[in-house]
């Protein structure tokens, strides 16, 4: 069976970590009867450099002709944010892709690999309890996609970002959250700001209504400020974390640190037809770009998610996750998960990828 994958490596560390993910997929290919065809597309600042567009039409075409999109990262150094190469880059590329393909749900698994216990910043008693949180982030509405403008009022500029939520959108992701929770620990924690925001009130009302159809699951509501605290205090008590767009962006970065590093984080963005884009949400990390030091595990685990969710290749997904587990257990560490006090071996991006390929069974 052949699977067609659009590869959009993008900017910063994107191309480096993408190389390792492709290497892993090719190794898998050589050890099974599955085959992949990769078609590369330009995106972000690196696309602008060539085409003066952050998301060329050609790239959209490549994505439309593929069965899944493997995405790296986009965006440039903060000091150059006003340069046309980078100005609006994320909005024009990754947000435009989310909109174009109607990706409404973003899935971010947050789990602590046992071998990284010693690198986890949580206190011992919490680490012992462990955690396995599935962050479901609404991806198509909220403040990201509302009307934006900056205008002059009374002699000074005022910036506006409208936040909006449609009942049907909340309903759709809430159903998905409970369907997934049913296969896990049967608990949904829904995050909002219902004490202040209209969007929060509607979010809470709709999620509560949907929950009635899933009596086997428990529902907990948390205000986002409280949620950010509870996640640190009692991570083991969370199962499915259901978040509006911006809150999911923020809280998933917070929890990713408990897993060792933001560089470990993988994600899947899915639309109603089941088409998906898979990306490590850690960003382009310009300070690390070109140095062969970035952690490729988030990108590799994103590729694994693609195999499972888009292609139904559960076994192959598990093979990659097991290889990652093993590489960590033999103490291979990129800089972000390296602890000098233990017997860790500090490795480069490439060495990490090679080691994972070698451990693929
Ligand atoms: C993420 C990223 C993006 C987001 C940026 C790059 C626009 O932070 O996927 O978490 O905010 O959604
Ligand atoms: Mg983010």
XYZ file of C-alpha atoms and ligand atoms in Angstrom:
374
model
C 0.000 0.000 0.000
C 1.363 3.421 -0.947
C 0.605 6.588 0.994
C 1.058 10.033 -0.501
C 2.379 12.630 1.921
C 2.796 16.385 1.406
C 5.977 17.500 3.183
C 6.060 21.151 4.236
C 9.255 21.638 6.236
C 9.067 25.446 6.481
C 11.452 27.621 8.468
C 13.938 27.572 11.330
C 14.504 24.091 12.713
C 11.653 22.766 10.511
C 13.835 21.344 7.706
C 16.290 19.706 10.142
C 13.723 17.928 12.256
C 11.702 17.052 9.150
C 14.744 15.254 7.680
C 14.779 12.992 10.735
C 11.059 12.242 10.536
C 11.381 11.343 6.847
C 14.365 9.169 7.680
C 12.245 7.304 10.238
C 9.400 6.826 7.742
C 11.854 5.550 5.105
C 13.349 3.103 7.594
C 9.880 1.860 8.400
C 9.226 1.486 4.679
C 12.333 -0.662 4.278
C 11.142 -2.949 7.079
C 7.538 -3.464 5.930
C 5.359 -3.688 2.850
C 4.124 -0.114 3.233
C 5.481 2.586 0.965
C 5.350 6.348 1.096
C 5.696 8.943 -1.621
C 6.758 12.355 -0.440
C 6.051 15.577 -2.270
C 7.711 18.692 -0.901
C 6.002 22.077 -0.815
C 7.271 25.528 0.144
C 5.709 27.289 3.105
C 6.417 30.242 5.421
C 9.386 32.576 5.073
C 11.265 30.086 2.938
C 8.358 30.103 0.467
C 8.230 33.909 0.521
C 11.924 34.011 -0.345
C 11.198 32.254 -3.632
C 7.597 33.187 -4.490
C 6.787 36.297 -2.386
C 3.957 34.276 -0.847
C 3.909 32.488 2.519
C 1.618 29.829 1.092
C 2.004 29.452 -2.682
C -0.929 27.990 -4.645
C 1.358 25.186 -5.757
C 1.785 24.138 -2.112
C -1.977 24.037 -1.563
C -2.278 21.884 -4.675
C 0.367 19.478 -3.367
C -1.560 19.209 -0.083
C -4.870 18.653 -1.864
C -3.327 15.853 -3.877
C -1.957 14.104 -0.800
C -3.467 11.836 1.832
C -1.895 13.770 4.706
C 0.310 16.776 5.376
C 3.491 16.525 7.413
C 4.314 20.043 8.544
C 7.499 21.424 10.142
C 7.316 24.961 11.479
C 6.984 28.517 10.224
C 8.089 31.943 11.388
C 11.268 33.932 11.745
C 13.515 35.542 14.329
C 11.732 38.070 16.577
C 14.186 40.848 15.660
C 13.123 40.550 12.016
C 9.365 40.367 12.639
C 8.646 43.495 10.563
C 10.493 42.301 7.485
C 8.017 41.360 4.695
C 9.542 37.886 4.682
C 8.222 37.320 8.185
C 5.428 39.842 8.657
C 2.126 37.919 8.860
C 3.980 34.683 8.117
C 2.114 32.447 10.609
C -1.297 33.930 9.753
C -0.692 33.580 6.008
C 0.678 30.056 6.169
C -0.315 27.745 9.020
C -3.537 29.577 9.929
C -4.459 29.810 6.229
C -3.929 26.065 5.883
C -6.083 25.385 8.945
C -8.797 27.532 7.409
C -8.461 26.144 3.876
C -8.840 22.545 5.012
C -11.346 23.305 7.795
C -9.225 21.663 10.456
C -11.504 22.021 13.456
C -9.761 19.854 15.997
C -6.145 19.766 17.087
C -5.016 16.784 19.121
C -1.968 17.074 21.388
C -1.043 13.994 23.445
C 0.803 14.954 26.632
C 2.419 11.991 28.299
C 5.575 11.576 30.335
C 7.976 8.980 28.961
C 9.262 7.034 31.953
C 12.900 7.608 31.065
C 12.376 11.341 31.252
C 11.125 11.244 34.845
C 14.454 12.635 36.003
C 14.074 15.565 33.628
C 10.500 16.435 34.639
C 10.199 19.692 36.564
C 7.258 18.454 38.636
C 7.886 17.359 42.175
C 8.646 13.716 42.882
C 5.228 12.793 44.296
C 3.463 14.082 41.164
C 5.890 12.346 38.817
C 5.232 9.074 40.623
C 1.534 9.403 39.868
C 2.348 10.145 36.194
C -0.012 11.797 33.738
C -1.605 11.093 30.383
C -3.495 14.116 29.106
C -5.039 14.478 25.675
C -5.422 18.146 24.833
C -8.159 18.761 22.269
C -7.883 22.272 20.955
C -10.647 23.848 18.862
C -8.856 25.108 15.770
C -11.277 26.863 13.446
C -12.788 29.753 15.434
C -12.077 31.804 18.557
C -9.886 34.876 18.703
C -7.561 33.473 16.021
C -10.145 33.777 13.283
C -12.278 36.758 14.352
C -12.141 40.158 12.690
C -8.822 41.946 13.281
C -8.083 45.621 12.917
C -6.021 48.454 14.280
C -7.558 51.896 13.955
C -7.017 55.353 15.298
C -9.413 56.484 18.015
C -8.947 59.818 19.788
C -5.450 60.246 18.451
C -4.083 56.830 19.345
C -4.102 53.434 17.729
C -6.435 50.817 19.173
C -6.064 47.146 18.207
C -9.049 44.787 18.026
C -9.190 41.007 17.811
C -12.702 39.695 17.866
C -13.386 36.383 19.571
C -16.336 34.360 18.310
C -17.742 30.880 18.777
C -20.549 29.201 16.868
C -22.816 26.799 18.740
C -22.389 24.091 16.093
C -18.597 24.316 16.270
C -18.586 23.855 20.043
C -21.058 21.000 19.708
C -18.919 19.228 17.123
C -15.700 19.303 19.154
C -17.542 18.490 22.391
C -18.975 15.327 20.815
C -15.490 14.408 19.642
C -14.103 14.990 23.153
C -16.634 12.665 24.776
C -16.257 10.027 22.064
C -12.517 9.991 22.711
C -12.917 10.147 26.507
C -15.131 7.051 26.305
C -12.105 5.109 25.032
C -9.855 6.491 27.796
C -10.457 7.362 31.446
C -13.922 8.764 30.690
C -13.287 12.243 31.965
C -13.527 15.544 30.100
C -12.217 18.772 31.586
C -13.605 21.699 29.635
C -11.752 25.004 29.832
C -13.353 28.420 29.382
C -13.620 31.908 30.834
C -17.357 31.791 31.467
C -17.178 34.336 34.287
C -16.164 37.079 31.854
C -16.580 36.136 28.187
C -19.752 35.562 26.159
C -17.830 32.917 24.226
C -17.067 31.224 27.545
C -20.727 31.149 28.597
C -21.844 29.627 25.320
C -18.933 27.161 25.389
C -19.886 25.959 28.880
C -23.591 25.721 28.094
C -23.088 23.703 24.907
C -20.461 21.362 26.389
C -22.786 20.695 29.358
C -25.679 19.920 26.994
C -23.575 17.534 24.894
C -22.281 15.790 28.024
C -25.812 14.526 28.787
C -25.492 12.170 25.820
C -22.463 10.543 27.429
C -23.593 9.540 30.922
C -20.639 7.169 31.303
C -18.250 10.149 31.208
C -17.706 12.813 33.857
C -17.456 16.454 32.949
C -15.511 19.057 34.872
C -15.506 22.765 33.973
C -12.489 24.911 34.812
C -11.914 28.586 34.223
C -8.731 28.936 32.205
C -6.729 30.709 34.914
C -7.655 28.014 37.399
C -6.967 25.291 34.807
C -3.419 26.547 34.289
C -2.867 26.148 38.030
C -4.675 22.800 38.491
C -2.635 21.267 35.672
C 0.497 21.901 37.699
C -1.028 20.854 41.026
C -2.710 17.606 39.938
C -1.747 16.588 36.382
C -2.580 12.918 36.995
C -6.259 13.757 37.477
C -6.725 15.043 33.917
C -7.767 12.912 30.983
C -9.259 14.793 27.996
C -8.628 18.540 28.176
C -11.135 20.306 25.928
C -10.067 23.851 25.043
C -11.115 26.761 22.875
C -8.478 27.764 20.331
C -6.274 30.189 22.258
C -6.528 28.472 25.641
C -5.475 25.168 24.031
C -2.483 26.901 22.457
C -1.332 28.191 25.835
C -2.128 25.231 28.087
C -0.559 22.655 25.750
C 2.748 24.543 25.867
C 2.500 24.608 29.661
C 1.919 20.872 29.992
C 4.503 20.015 27.316
C 7.176 21.185 29.738
C 6.128 18.419 32.167
C 6.917 15.902 29.408
C 10.495 17.147 29.362
C 10.421 19.806 26.666
C 8.239 21.577 24.135
C 10.387 19.772 21.572
C 8.708 16.488 22.560
C 5.238 17.724 21.623
C 3.405 16.331 18.594
C 0.043 17.314 17.168
C -2.624 16.367 14.664
C -5.104 18.775 13.060
C -8.088 17.002 11.568
C -11.109 18.018 9.503
C -14.551 16.485 9.284
C -13.516 14.273 6.358
C -10.632 12.879 8.413
C -7.908 14.622 6.399
C -5.038 15.715 8.653
C -2.013 17.939 9.090
C 0.648 16.758 11.519
C 3.084 19.157 13.141
C 5.221 19.658 16.237
C 3.727 22.844 17.725
C 7.021 23.978 19.262
C 7.737 26.649 16.669
C 10.635 27.411 14.350
C 13.151 28.042 17.210
C 15.417 30.296 15.177
C 18.054 30.358 17.888
C 18.632 26.633 17.282
C 18.213 26.601 13.495
C 21.074 25.236 11.418
C 22.982 24.009 14.467
C 21.904 20.356 14.341
C 20.874 20.517 18.009
C 17.052 20.710 17.911
C 15.004 17.849 19.303
C 13.438 15.933 16.366
C 11.180 13.787 18.587
C 8.136 16.106 18.311
C 8.351 15.885 14.518
C 8.917 12.122 14.588
C 5.951 11.591 16.944
C 3.838 13.818 14.669
C 4.691 11.480 11.786
C 3.680 8.556 14.016
C 0.328 10.246 14.712
C -0.148 10.608 10.959
C 0.343 6.875 10.473
C -2.254 6.094 13.123
C -4.918 8.725 12.485
C -4.743 9.248 8.717
C -3.627 5.808 7.549
C -4.905 3.544 10.333
C -1.404 2.082 10.766
C -1.611 1.554 14.520
C 1.162 -1.030 14.635
C 3.596 1.202 12.775
C 2.658 4.108 15.062
C 3.483 1.947 18.062
C 6.785 0.863 16.522
C 7.891 4.501 16.305
C 6.691 5.358 19.807
C 8.468 2.278 21.188
C 11.702 3.263 19.415
C 11.435 6.753 20.934
C 10.802 5.212 24.339
C 13.865 3.023 23.897
C 16.174 5.787 22.679
C 15.266 7.753 25.788
C 15.815 4.741 27.992
C 19.379 4.387 26.700
C 19.787 8.018 27.765
C 20.150 9.647 24.362
C 19.315 13.327 24.823
C 19.232 16.429 22.686
C 20.150 19.611 24.592
C 16.581 20.432 25.653
C 16.179 17.147 27.553
C 19.768 16.773 28.677
C 20.625 16.695 32.372
C 24.328 16.894 33.098
C 24.030 15.187 36.487
C 22.873 11.837 35.135
C 24.432 9.377 32.690
C 22.915 11.149 29.690
C 24.572 11.143 26.305
C 24.113 14.470 24.555
C 23.372 13.930 20.873
C 22.661 16.034 17.802
C 19.388 16.202 15.868
C 20.797 13.804 13.318
C 22.215 11.364 15.857
C 18.863 11.242 17.618
C 17.118 10.449 14.312
C 19.690 7.792 13.422
C 19.380 6.142 16.820
C 15.575 6.010 16.568
C 15.851 4.438 13.090
C 18.251 1.840 14.421
C 15.867 0.919 17.227
C 12.847 0.538 14.920
C 11.775 -3.055 15.082
C 0.792 26.268 17.688
C 1.534 27.528 17.311
C 0.695 28.335 16.328
C -0.621 28.697 17.034
C 1.392 29.587 15.792
C 2.669 29.240 15.052
C 0.500 30.424 14.915
O 1.863 28.254 18.448
O 0.400 25.513 16.783
O 0.615 26.030 18.879
O -0.656 29.658 17.803
O -1.600 28.012 16.797
Mg 1.444 27.298 20.269
